[in-house]
Structures are given as structure tokens and as C-alpha cells.
mmCIF file of C-alpha atoms and ligand atoms in Angstrom:
data_model
loop_
_atom_site.group_PDB
_atom_site.id
_atom_site.type_symbol
_atom_site.label_atom_id
_atom_site.label_comp_id
_atom_site.label_asym_id
_atom_site.label_seq_id
_atom_site.Cartn_x
_atom_site.Cartn_y
_atom_site.Cartn_z
ATOM 1 C CA UNK A 5 15.413 53.088 -107.710
ATOM 2 C CA UNK A 6 14.726 50.435 -105.072
ATOM 3 C CA UNK A 7 11.879 50.892 -102.596
ATOM 4 C CA UNK A 8 11.069 49.167 -99.297
ATOM 5 C CA UNK A 9 7.966 49.227 -97.088
ATOM 6 C CA UNK A 10 7.772 49.840 -93.331
ATOM 7 C CA UNK A 11 4.908 47.775 -91.869
ATOM 8 C CA UNK A 12 2.586 45.101 -93.253
ATOM 9 C CA UNK A 13 -0.259 47.561 -93.756
ATOM 10 C CA UNK A 14 -3.485 46.638 -95.504
ATOM 11 C CA UNK A 15 -3.061 49.539 -97.967
ATOM 12 C CA UNK A 16 0.440 48.314 -98.885
ATOM 13 C CA UNK A 17 -0.862 44.853 -99.812
ATOM 14 C CA UNK A 18 -4.115 45.871 -101.456
ATOM 15 C CA UNK A 19 -3.206 49.058 -103.321
ATOM 16 C CA UNK A 20 0.465 50.065 -103.145
ATOM 17 C CA UNK A 21 2.117 46.871 -104.405
ATOM 18 C CA UNK A 22 -0.275 46.233 -107.325
ATOM 19 C CA UNK A 23 0.148 49.897 -108.365
ATOM 20 C CA UNK A 24 3.939 49.750 -108.003
ATOM 21 C CA UNK A 25 4.054 46.994 -110.624
ATOM 22 C CA UNK A 26 2.762 49.510 -113.175
ATOM 23 C CA UNK A 27 5.590 51.991 -112.523
ATOM 24 C CA UNK A 28 8.873 52.025 -114.381
ATOM 25 C CA UNK A 29 12.301 52.989 -112.982
ATOM 26 C CA UNK A 30 11.527 51.287 -109.671
ATOM 27 C CA UNK A 31 12.089 47.860 -108.115
ATOM 28 C CA UNK A 32 10.360 46.507 -105.036
ATOM 29 C CA UNK A 33 13.088 45.611 -102.525
ATOM 30 C CA UNK A 34 11.116 44.213 -99.578
ATOM 31 C CA UNK A 35 9.040 44.778 -96.459
ATOM 32 C CA UNK A 36 9.786 45.158 -92.744
ATOM 33 C CA UNK A 37 7.539 44.259 -89.861
ATOM 34 C CA UNK A 38 7.633 44.375 -86.071
ATOM 35 C CA UNK A 39 6.372 40.788 -86.319
ATOM 36 C CA UNK A 40 8.393 39.086 -89.079
ATOM 37 C CA UNK A 41 5.801 36.278 -89.627
ATOM 38 C CA UNK A 42 3.416 38.944 -90.933
ATOM 39 C CA UNK A 43 5.678 39.507 -93.957
ATOM 40 C CA UNK A 44 5.037 35.964 -95.296
ATOM 41 C CA UNK A 45 1.765 36.826 -97.038
ATOM 42 C CA UNK A 46 3.567 39.717 -98.747
ATOM 43 C CA UNK A 47 6.630 37.785 -99.915
ATOM 44 C CA UNK A 48 4.423 34.919 -101.164
ATOM 45 C CA UNK A 49 2.480 37.229 -103.445
ATOM 46 C CA UNK A 50 4.924 40.015 -104.285
ATOM 47 C CA UNK A 51 8.372 38.510 -103.635
ATOM 48 C CA UNK A 52 10.933 40.907 -102.133
ATOM 49 C CA UNK A 53 13.030 40.475 -99.034
ATOM 50 C CA UNK A 54 11.520 40.171 -95.539
ATOM 51 C CA UNK A 55 13.266 42.443 -93.031
ATOM 52 C CA UNK A 56 13.043 41.554 -89.342
ATOM 53 C CA UNK A 57 12.628 45.166 -88.219
ATOM 54 C CA UNK A 58 12.077 48.649 -89.624
ATOM 55 C CA UNK A 59 15.648 49.531 -88.561
ATOM 56 C CA UNK A 60 17.200 46.717 -90.644
ATOM 57 C CA UNK A 61 15.366 47.852 -93.738
ATOM 58 C CA UNK A 62 16.517 51.438 -93.213
ATOM 59 C CA UNK A 63 20.098 50.219 -92.711
ATOM 60 C CA UNK A 64 20.074 48.515 -96.132
ATOM 61 C CA UNK A 65 22.124 50.813 -98.335
ATOM 62 C CA UNK A 66 20.777 49.237 -101.523
ATOM 63 C CA UNK A 67 17.372 50.822 -100.796
ATOM 64 C CA UNK A 68 16.816 54.350 -102.141
ATOM 65 C CA UNK A 69 13.259 55.055 -100.997
ATOM 66 C CA UNK A 70 10.731 53.943 -98.403
ATOM 67 C CA UNK A 71 6.967 53.792 -98.348
ATOM 68 C CA UNK A 72 5.561 54.513 -94.860
ATOM 69 C CA UNK A 73 1.988 53.244 -94.370
ATOM 70 C CA UNK A 74 2.129 53.259 -90.563
ATOM 71 C CA UNK A 75 -0.518 54.708 -88.222
ATOM 72 C CA UNK A 76 -0.231 58.524 -88.431
ATOM 73 C CA UNK A 77 1.334 59.047 -84.969
ATOM 74 C CA UNK A 78 4.378 57.060 -86.179
ATOM 75 C CA UNK A 79 4.842 59.001 -89.427
ATOM 76 C CA UNK A 80 7.120 61.647 -87.956
ATOM 77 C CA UNK A 81 9.420 59.225 -86.114
ATOM 78 C CA UNK A 82 9.881 56.852 -89.059
ATOM 79 C CA UNK A 83 9.876 59.598 -91.658
ATOM 80 C CA UNK A 84 12.712 61.283 -89.804
ATOM 81 C CA UNK A 85 14.642 57.994 -89.508
ATOM 82 C CA UNK A 86 14.132 57.278 -93.217
ATOM 83 C CA UNK A 87 15.386 60.714 -94.271
ATOM 84 C CA UNK A 88 18.339 60.470 -91.881
ATOM 85 C CA UNK A 89 19.199 57.130 -93.567
ATOM 86 C CA UNK A 90 19.303 59.012 -96.881
ATOM 87 C CA UNK A 91 16.070 57.540 -98.334
ATOM 88 C CA UNK A 92 13.418 59.381 -100.334
ATOM 89 C CA UNK A 93 10.130 59.305 -98.460
ATOM 90 C CA UNK A 94 6.746 58.235 -99.833
ATOM 91 C CA UNK A 95 4.548 58.980 -96.842
ATOM 92 C CA UNK A 96 0.969 57.849 -96.512
ATOM 93 C CA UNK A 97 -1.482 60.589 -95.617
ATOM 94 C CA UNK A 98 -1.600 62.427 -93.263
ATOM 95 C CA UNK A 99 2.042 63.464 -93.644
ATOM 96 C CA UNK A 100 2.338 63.811 -89.840
ATOM 97 C CA UNK A 101 -0.093 64.642 -87.042
ATOM 98 C CA UNK A 102 0.966 68.285 -86.540
ATOM 99 C CA UNK A 103 2.186 71.340 -88.424
ATOM 100 C CA UNK A 104 5.354 71.483 -86.294
ATOM 101 C CA UNK A 105 6.311 67.890 -87.179
ATOM 102 C CA UNK A 106 5.490 68.442 -90.854
ATOM 103 C CA UNK A 107 7.713 71.533 -90.975
ATOM 104 C CA UNK A 108 10.579 69.622 -89.328
ATOM 105 C CA UNK A 109 10.379 66.757 -91.840
ATOM 106 C CA UNK A 110 10.147 69.137 -94.804
ATOM 107 C CA UNK A 111 13.166 71.059 -93.617
ATOM 108 C CA UNK A 112 15.161 67.853 -93.048
ATOM 109 C CA UNK A 113 14.263 66.633 -96.557
ATOM 110 C CA UNK A 114 15.385 69.955 -98.013
ATOM 111 C CA UNK A 115 18.678 69.801 -96.113
ATOM 112 C CA UNK A 116 19.288 66.242 -97.307
ATOM 113 C CA UNK A 117 18.074 67.022 -100.866
ATOM 114 C CA UNK A 118 15.589 64.154 -100.646
ATOM 115 C CA UNK A 119 12.092 63.924 -102.071
ATOM 116 C CA UNK A 120 9.025 63.649 -99.868
ATOM 117 C CA UNK A 121 5.500 62.838 -100.994
ATOM 118 C CA UNK A 122 2.128 62.787 -99.190
ATOM 119 C CA UNK A 123 0.020 60.082 -100.770
ATOM 120 C CA UNK A 124 -3.276 61.875 -101.447
ATOM 121 C CA UNK A 125 -3.576 59.804 -104.586
ATOM 122 C CA UNK A 126 -6.869 61.332 -105.818
ATOM 123 C CA UNK A 127 -4.795 64.372 -106.848
ATOM 124 C CA UNK A 128 -3.339 62.218 -109.629
ATOM 125 C CA UNK A 129 -6.599 60.845 -111.108
ATOM 126 C CA UNK A 130 -7.772 62.175 -114.475
ATOM 127 C CA UNK A 131 -11.232 62.697 -112.880
ATOM 128 C CA UNK A 132 -9.822 65.652 -110.913
ATOM 129 C CA UNK A 133 -7.866 66.890 -113.917
ATOM 130 C CA UNK A 134 -11.121 67.018 -115.910
ATOM 131 C CA UNK A 135 -12.915 68.893 -113.121
ATOM 132 C CA UNK A 136 -10.143 71.479 -112.906
ATOM 133 C CA UNK A 137 -10.371 71.920 -116.677
ATOM 134 C CA UNK A 138 -14.174 72.499 -116.464
ATOM 135 C CA UNK A 139 -13.607 75.155 -113.809
ATOM 136 C CA UNK A 140 -10.781 76.834 -115.748
ATOM 137 C CA UNK A 141 -12.506 76.878 -119.158
ATOM 138 C CA UNK A 142 -15.683 78.501 -117.863
ATOM 139 C CA UNK A 143 -18.065 75.552 -118.450
ATOM 140 C CA UNK A 144 -19.524 76.094 -114.983
ATOM 141 C CA UNK A 145 -19.620 79.887 -115.279
ATOM 142 C CA UNK A 146 -18.863 81.880 -112.144
ATOM 143 C CA UNK A 147 -18.410 79.565 -109.191
ATOM 144 C CA UNK A 148 -20.837 79.890 -106.314
ATOM 145 C CA UNK A 149 -20.009 76.975 -104.009
ATOM 146 C CA UNK A 150 -17.925 73.806 -103.645
ATOM 147 C CA UNK A 151 -19.189 70.921 -101.552
ATOM 148 C CA UNK A 152 -17.167 67.785 -100.768
ATOM 149 C CA UNK A 153 -17.772 64.878 -98.437
ATOM 150 C CA UNK A 154 -15.919 61.748 -97.443
ATOM 151 C CA UNK A 155 -17.129 59.290 -94.825
ATOM 152 C CA UNK A 156 -17.509 55.578 -94.255
ATOM 153 C CA UNK A 157 -19.219 53.158 -91.843
ATOM 154 C CA UNK A 158 -17.626 52.239 -88.526
ATOM 155 C CA UNK A 159 -14.576 50.002 -88.787
ATOM 156 C CA UNK A 160 -13.430 47.528 -86.144
ATOM 157 C CA UNK A 161 -12.879 48.886 -82.616
ATOM 158 C CA UNK A 162 -9.163 48.077 -82.682
ATOM 159 C CA UNK A 163 -8.523 50.088 -85.881
ATOM 160 C CA UNK A 164 -5.868 52.802 -85.341
ATOM 161 C CA UNK A 165 -8.385 55.363 -86.642
ATOM 162 C CA UNK A 166 -10.246 55.278 -83.277
ATOM 163 C CA UNK A 167 -7.079 55.507 -81.130
ATOM 164 C CA UNK A 168 -5.678 58.815 -79.975
ATOM 165 C CA UNK A 169 -2.174 57.496 -79.275
ATOM 166 C CA UNK A 170 -1.868 56.240 -82.865
ATOM 167 C CA UNK A 171 -2.946 59.532 -84.437
ATOM 168 C CA UNK A 172 -6.546 58.516 -85.112
ATOM 169 C CA UNK A 173 -9.535 60.795 -85.591
ATOM 170 C CA UNK A 174 -11.850 61.590 -88.484
ATOM 171 C CA UNK A 175 -10.139 64.871 -89.368
ATOM 172 C CA UNK A 176 -6.724 63.266 -89.846
ATOM 173 C CA UNK A 177 -8.067 60.133 -91.494
ATOM 174 C CA UNK A 178 -10.901 61.093 -93.834
ATOM 175 C CA UNK A 179 -11.256 64.866 -93.250
ATOM 176 C CA UNK A 180 -7.830 65.426 -94.778
ATOM 177 C CA UNK A 181 -9.207 64.454 -98.202
ATOM 178 C CA UNK A 182 -11.857 67.177 -98.593
ATOM 179 C CA UNK A 183 -9.454 69.671 -96.980
ATOM 180 C CA UNK A 184 -6.813 68.775 -99.584
ATOM 181 C CA UNK A 185 -9.419 68.991 -102.359
ATOM 182 C CA UNK A 186 -10.574 72.419 -101.139
ATOM 183 C CA UNK A 187 -6.944 73.575 -101.179
ATOM 184 C CA UNK A 188 -6.522 72.273 -104.729
ATOM 185 C CA UNK A 189 -9.657 74.058 -105.973
ATOM 186 C CA UNK A 190 -9.577 77.253 -103.887
ATOM 187 C CA UNK A 191 -5.832 77.829 -104.165
ATOM 188 C CA UNK A 192 -3.059 78.966 -101.903
ATOM 189 C CA UNK A 193 -5.082 81.695 -100.133
ATOM 190 C CA UNK A 194 -7.442 79.062 -98.674
ATOM 191 C CA UNK A 195 -8.283 79.491 -94.999
ATOM 192 C CA UNK A 196 -10.708 77.827 -92.608
ATOM 193 C CA UNK A 197 -13.538 80.108 -91.473
ATOM 194 C CA UNK A 198 -15.816 77.691 -89.636
ATOM 195 C CA UNK A 199 -15.296 74.194 -88.227
ATOM 196 C CA UNK A 200 -16.811 71.660 -85.895
ATOM 197 C CA UNK A 201 -15.256 68.350 -84.882
ATOM 198 C CA UNK A 202 -17.531 65.981 -82.991
ATOM 199 C CA UNK A 203 -16.269 63.538 -80.387
ATOM 200 C CA UNK A 204 -19.213 61.573 -78.973
ATOM 201 C CA UNK A 205 -18.962 60.272 -75.422
ATOM 202 C CA UNK A 206 -16.883 57.114 -75.131
ATOM 203 C CA UNK A 207 -14.541 58.011 -78.014
ATOM 204 C CA UNK A 208 -10.909 59.117 -77.685
ATOM 205 C CA UNK A 209 -10.952 60.962 -80.994
ATOM 206 C CA UNK A 210 -13.214 63.037 -83.246
ATOM 207 C CA UNK A 211 -15.639 60.728 -85.063
ATOM 208 C CA UNK A 212 -17.081 63.170 -87.591
ATOM 209 C CA UNK A 213 -17.017 66.834 -88.486
ATOM 210 C CA UNK A 214 -17.564 69.603 -90.975
ATOM 211 C CA UNK A 215 -15.972 72.891 -91.968
ATOM 212 C CA UNK A 216 -16.128 75.848 -94.329
ATOM 213 C CA UNK A 217 -13.010 77.024 -96.137
ATOM 214 C CA UNK A 218 -12.720 80.217 -98.165
ATOM 215 C CA UNK A 219 -10.287 81.829 -100.607
ATOM 216 C CA UNK A 220 -9.406 85.487 -101.211
ATOM 217 C CA UNK A 221 -12.305 85.885 -103.654
ATOM 218 C CA UNK A 222 -14.817 84.726 -101.045
ATOM 219 C CA UNK A 223 -15.464 81.410 -102.798
ATOM 220 C CA UNK A 224 -16.336 78.802 -100.156
ATOM 221 C CA UNK A 225 -15.996 75.036 -99.842
ATOM 222 C CA UNK A 226 -18.308 73.247 -97.415
ATOM 223 C CA UNK A 227 -16.747 69.988 -96.375
ATOM 224 C CA UNK A 228 -17.905 67.087 -94.213
ATOM 225 C CA UNK A 229 -16.357 63.828 -93.122
ATOM 226 C CA UNK A 230 -16.806 60.959 -90.698
ATOM 227 C CA UNK A 231 -15.828 57.436 -89.797
ATOM 228 C CA UNK A 232 -19.159 56.211 -88.423
ATOM 229 C CA UNK A 233 -21.234 57.471 -91.349
ATOM 230 C CA UNK A 234 -23.088 56.014 -94.304
ATOM 231 C CA UNK A 235 -20.559 55.891 -97.166
ATOM 232 C CA UNK A 236 -20.167 59.139 -99.092
ATOM 233 C CA UNK A 237 -17.316 60.206 -101.327
ATOM 234 C CA UNK A 238 -18.494 63.067 -103.485
ATOM 235 C CA UNK A 239 -17.887 66.501 -104.923
ATOM 236 C CA UNK A 240 -20.341 69.098 -106.182
ATOM 237 C CA UNK A 241 -19.345 72.385 -107.802
ATOM 238 C CA UNK A 242 -22.134 74.865 -108.319
ATOM 239 C CA UNK A 243 -21.672 77.630 -110.852
ATOM 240 C CA UNK A 244 -24.030 80.158 -112.451
ATOM 241 C CA UNK A 245 -24.071 78.250 -115.770
ATOM 242 C CA UNK A 246 -23.833 74.646 -114.671
ATOM 243 C CA UNK A 247 -23.549 72.476 -111.593
ATOM 244 C CA UNK A 248 -21.456 69.303 -111.628
ATOM 245 C CA UNK A 249 -21.597 66.297 -109.335
ATOM 246 C CA UNK A 250 -19.182 63.414 -109.211
ATOM 247 C CA UNK A 251 -18.751 60.450 -106.896
ATOM 248 C CA UNK A 252 -15.736 58.343 -105.768
ATOM 249 C CA UNK A 253 -13.726 61.556 -106.116
ATOM 250 C CA UNK A 254 -11.244 60.450 -103.426
ATOM 251 C CA UNK A 255 -11.154 56.697 -103.924
ATOM 252 C CA UNK A 256 -11.834 55.706 -107.552
ATOM 253 C CA UNK A 257 -10.075 52.349 -108.008
ATOM 254 C CA UNK A 258 -8.351 51.502 -111.337
ATOM 255 C CA UNK A 259 -11.362 49.541 -112.645
ATOM 256 C CA UNK A 260 -13.956 52.222 -111.848
ATOM 257 C CA UNK A 261 -15.315 54.587 -114.503
ATOM 258 C CA UNK A 262 -16.068 57.849 -112.678
ATOM 259 C CA UNK A 263 -18.902 59.916 -114.063
ATOM 260 C CA UNK A 264 -19.592 63.612 -113.977
ATOM 261 C CA UNK A 265 -23.245 64.677 -113.925
ATOM 262 C CA UNK A 266 -23.874 68.115 -115.429
ATOM 263 C CA UNK A 267 -26.976 70.087 -114.443
ATOM 264 C CA UNK A 268 -27.834 73.203 -116.453
ATOM 265 C CA UNK A 269 -31.053 75.264 -116.544
ATOM 266 C CA UNK A 270 -32.782 72.811 -118.901
ATOM 267 C CA UNK A 271 -30.657 69.675 -119.055
ATOM 268 C CA UNK A 272 -29.041 66.944 -117.032
ATOM 269 C CA UNK A 273 -26.435 64.743 -118.600
ATOM 270 C CA UNK A 274 -23.952 62.194 -117.395
ATOM 271 C CA UNK A 275 -20.452 62.008 -118.863
ATOM 272 C CA UNK A 276 -18.479 58.840 -118.222
ATOM 273 C CA UNK A 277 -14.765 59.463 -117.600
ATOM 274 C CA UNK A 278 -11.852 57.239 -118.576
ATOM 275 C CA UNK A 279 -10.330 54.657 -116.265
ATOM 276 C CA UNK A 280 -7.202 55.759 -114.434
ATOM 277 C CA UNK A 281 -4.895 54.419 -111.733
ATOM 278 C CA UNK A 282 -4.424 57.255 -109.264
ATOM 279 C CA UNK A 283 -2.207 55.192 -106.946
ATOM 280 C CA UNK A 284 0.193 54.274 -109.753
ATOM 281 C CA UNK A 285 0.207 57.891 -110.963
ATOM 282 C CA UNK A 286 0.979 59.099 -107.452
ATOM 283 C CA UNK A 287 3.907 56.668 -107.108
ATOM 284 C CA UNK A 288 5.200 57.592 -110.581
ATOM 285 C CA UNK A 289 5.125 61.276 -109.653
ATOM 286 C CA UNK A 290 7.175 60.463 -106.533
ATOM 287 C CA UNK A 291 9.696 58.418 -108.547
ATOM 288 C CA UNK A 292 10.049 61.114 -111.185
ATOM 289 C CA UNK A 293 10.771 63.772 -108.577
ATOM 290 C CA UNK A 294 13.123 61.490 -106.636
ATOM 291 C CA UNK A 295 15.170 60.860 -109.750
ATOM 292 C CA UNK A 296 15.692 64.595 -110.213
ATOM 293 C CA UNK A 297 18.576 65.873 -108.138
ATOM 294 C CA UNK A 298 16.350 68.067 -105.943
ATOM 295 C CA UNK A 299 12.724 67.079 -106.480
ATOM 296 C CA UNK A 300 11.040 69.265 -103.856
ATOM 297 C CA UNK A 301 7.850 69.722 -105.956
ATOM 298 C CA UNK A 302 4.745 69.604 -103.804
ATOM 299 C CA UNK A 303 6.310 70.511 -100.440
ATOM 300 C CA UNK A 304 4.476 73.856 -100.272
ATOM 301 C CA UNK A 305 1.123 72.066 -100.507
ATOM 302 C CA UNK A 306 2.147 69.528 -97.849
ATOM 303 C CA UNK A 307 2.874 72.387 -95.442
ATOM 304 C CA UNK A 308 -0.275 74.325 -96.385
ATOM 305 C CA UNK A 309 -2.376 71.184 -95.856
ATOM 306 C CA UNK A 310 -0.898 70.782 -92.362
ATOM 307 C CA UNK A 311 -1.655 74.471 -91.645
ATOM 308 C CA UNK A 312 -5.299 74.051 -92.693
ATOM 309 C CA UNK A 313 -5.715 70.949 -90.508
ATOM 310 C CA UNK A 314 -4.285 72.905 -87.563
ATOM 311 C CA UNK A 315 -6.584 75.915 -88.254
ATOM 312 C CA UNK A 316 -9.579 73.598 -88.461
ATOM 313 C CA UNK A 317 -8.763 72.043 -85.076
ATOM 314 C CA UNK A 318 -8.177 75.477 -83.536
ATOM 315 C CA UNK A 319 -11.504 76.915 -84.800
ATOM 316 C CA UNK A 320 -13.419 73.847 -83.625
ATOM 317 C CA UNK A 321 -12.123 74.168 -80.035
HETATM 318 N N1 NAP B 406 -3.894 56.745 -99.669
HETATM 319 C C1 NAP B 406 -4.938 55.994 -99.365
HETATM 320 O O1 NAP B 406 -5.856 55.815 -100.151
HETATM 321 C C2 NAP B 406 -5.012 55.306 -98.037
HETATM 322 C C3 NAP B 406 -5.990 54.354 -97.791
HETATM 323 C C4 NAP B 406 -5.990 53.689 -96.567
HETATM 324 C C5 NAP B 406 -5.044 54.034 -95.615
HETATM 325 N N2 NAP B 406 -4.137 55.009 -95.871
HETATM 326 C C6 NAP B 406 -3.120 55.395 -94.884
HETATM 327 O O2 NAP B 406 -2.175 54.338 -94.814
HETATM 328 C C7 NAP B 406 -1.714 54.170 -93.487
HETATM 329 C C8 NAP B 406 -2.010 52.760 -93.040
HETATM 330 O O3 NAP B 406 -3.378 52.470 -93.126
HETATM 331 P P1 NAP B 406 -3.913 50.950 -93.123
HETATM 332 O O4 NAP B 406 -5.376 51.005 -93.006
HETATM 333 O O5 NAP B 406 -3.328 50.214 -94.237
HETATM 334 O O6 NAP B 406 -3.297 50.475 -91.727
HETATM 335 P P2 NAP B 406 -3.087 49.013 -91.096
HETATM 336 O O7 NAP B 406 -3.560 47.938 -92.020
HETATM 337 O O8 NAP B 406 -3.639 49.085 -89.722
HETATM 338 O O9 NAP B 406 -1.497 48.889 -91.052
HETATM 339 C C9 NAP B 406 -0.671 49.702 -90.278
HETATM 340 C C10 NAP B 406 0.636 48.933 -90.076
HETATM 341 O O10 NAP B 406 1.449 49.722 -89.218
HETATM 342 C C11 NAP B 406 2.306 48.871 -88.459
HETATM 343 N N3 NAP B 406 2.336 49.350 -87.070
HETATM 344 C C12 NAP B 406 3.450 49.781 -86.419
HETATM 345 N N4 NAP B 406 3.166 50.133 -85.168
HETATM 346 C C13 NAP B 406 1.840 49.922 -84.994
HETATM 347 C C14 NAP B 406 0.981 50.072 -83.883
HETATM 348 N N5 NAP B 406 1.410 50.538 -82.696
HETATM 349 N N6 NAP B 406 -0.311 49.725 -84.033
HETATM 350 C C15 NAP B 406 -0.776 49.276 -85.224
HETATM 351 N N7 NAP B 406 0.014 49.095 -86.329
HETATM 352 C C16 NAP B 406 1.303 49.418 -86.208
HETATM 353 C C17 NAP B 406 1.780 47.447 -88.581
HETATM 354 O O11 NAP B 406 2.729 46.707 -89.346
HETATM 355 P P3 NAP B 406 3.696 45.624 -88.677
HETATM 356 O O12 NAP B 406 2.920 44.974 -87.584
HETATM 357 O O13 NAP B 406 4.007 44.712 -89.802
HETATM 358 O O14 NAP B 406 4.914 46.339 -88.186
HETATM 359 C C18 NAP B 406 0.468 47.601 -89.359
HETATM 360 O O15 NAP B 406 0.276 46.548 -90.257
HETATM 361 C C19 NAP B 406 -2.399 55.282 -92.676
HETATM 362 O O16 NAP B 406 -1.577 56.421 -92.647
HETATM 363 C C20 NAP B 406 -3.650 55.572 -93.479
HETATM 364 O O17 NAP B 406 -4.141 56.876 -93.290
HETATM 365 C C21 NAP B 406 -4.096 55.623 -97.068
#
């Protein structure tokens, strides 16, 4: 498989291309930019061809798949163009900015028998696998509450995250992570029961927020997020036998050893986890499914995630 990139995004340079080098069955074809000079730093470090526009890259029939790390408001337009050009689609999160757009892209991919992927890479880290195992094997006992938070300090004013027209906003940018984690842990019956998005005066988009999600058994996840917050990236699961806490749950880089802290009635202990490369695992999952004739895989979760984001916005209104 040959993959190309639309846009000289920071995440493409810093995380996607180093991770791609660890994946087999794939070759990096090149990168397209609206401003061709911006591709130089990429070609110098990673090689590949520089395309003078997104359209020229999509017109290249030797490319089988595209990675789309554009601002969220452009995901639908370029995702649709990529699928119509017959390319598998590795979409950065959020998949699109609305449930309606997400449904349209999923249905187009199905019609074209192409694979789509939403790059919530934490889903592919062994840290989460271990946590799911602890829940499933009863180590925590009966679950009482899940708590997850993701937020970071203010970025530069011109960042797309603070711009409405580019699909900014804390919910779409960082809130999507704890929502996706709640869905993973609470299951397919997850719904939003309480939500508040905060848009301080002078901002075009929500800057921070919180919500409660619940499954059919009444188990709740309290989530919080923000993009003018002190850094937090954590998960706590409280059971009747043990409570676990872990940090960097959404962002653990390949050289970071995550740890899980276990609290029981009488003890506290810290268990260091193995290193893992969630980004490379996420790309490999996409490649594997793309190489199958009809690798639909995680499409149900992509749609459910978009539904939860929509519910959260609705309840907060
Ligand atoms: N999975 C993760 O861990 C993770 C982490 C960070 C970000 N992300 C996601 O990755 C995507 C990109 O994030 P980023 O922080 O890397 O973004 P970024 O550095 O701002 O890059 C976005 C790129 O989009 C292109 N673009 C096209 N039209 C644009 C417009 N009107 N305004 C601004 N840029 C435009 C630009 O490339 P050209 O100028 O070359 O065309 C730009 O370099 C987002 O969807 C974000 O949510 C994911």
C-alpha cells in the first residue's frame, strides 16, 4: 500500500511519519500542501514526493490511501474527495464535525468498499488493553464510577482549535478523547445524561466542559476537558475492591512507561506498564483492514462517537 498526506500538519511531522516507519506493508508516497514550500521540511527529513495541491495528490493513481490531518471543518470535504478518488481514508480525530457528515462518509466508504479509520490512537495502546483486562477479570470488583479528564494550557491564538470556521472547540478537540474512552468502557448502550460546554466571552468556541455518560446498568463516567486548563490526561476507575488511577491515558508517547496505581482497603501500589507505540499500532490496524477486501471494522464506533458528541452538545444547550 502507498499512502499520501493532505496538509503539512504538525501531527503528521511529529507523530505520524515516525510511526509509519514502524509499519510493514506500507510505503510513504508523499505530501500535499496549499503552500508547496511548506513541504520542504517534510521531504528533507522523510523523503517522498511533494504535491503542489491536495487535488494532485488525490489524482495520483499510484496512491492507495490518504492520511487527513486537516482542521476538523475540512475533514468531510477532503474525506469525501479521497473516498471518491478510490483511496482508503485514515482520518485524524474528530472524524467530521457532525453526525450527518459522519454518516455520509461512512455510507460512501461502504459503497466504495474502502476502509475508514478515526485516529483515536490511545485505543491501540497496551495501557488501555491492561485496564480493560482488570475490569473484565474482576480485579476492581463491581464498578462504581469512571472518571476521565483531558485538558491542556492555552495554545496560540491563531490555532484552529479556537476558530469556529475551522471546526475548533474543546469538545471536538480534547473532549472527544474522554467521550471515546467512556464509550469503550461503558459499551454500546452509552448515552449522555448531563453536559455543560463553557464558552467564555470573547471566544468563538467552547473552551472547556464536562459531562456524565451512563450505560444500561447505570454505570456512569464523569468526564472533563479543556483547552485553557492546567495539563491533565488521566483515568480513574473506582470499584468496590480496588480503585485504579493512570495518567497519560490519551497521549502516552512511545518512550513513556505508563503506570497504574492500585488503591485497595489497606494498600497502594504502582505497577509500571510496558512501552508501546499507540500511533504505529493505530496505523497498522488501518493498514490491516485496508488490505482486507472489505475492512469496515470500527465504523459502528465511529458513528456512535459522533452520536455521543451530538447528544452532548444538545444537552448542554
Ligand atoms: N491523534 C492525535 O493524537 C492528534 C494530535 C494532535 C492533532 N490531531 C488532529 O490532527 C489534525 C491536525 O492537527 P495539528 O495540530 O497537527 O494541525 P496543524 O499543525 O495546524 O496543521 C493543519 C494543516 O492543515 C492544513 N490546512 C488546510 N486548510 C487550512 C486552514 N484553512 N487553516 C489552517 N490549516 C489548514 C495546513 O497544511 P497546508 O498549509 O500544508 O495545506 C496545516 O498545516 C486535527 O484534526 C487534530 O485534531 C490529532
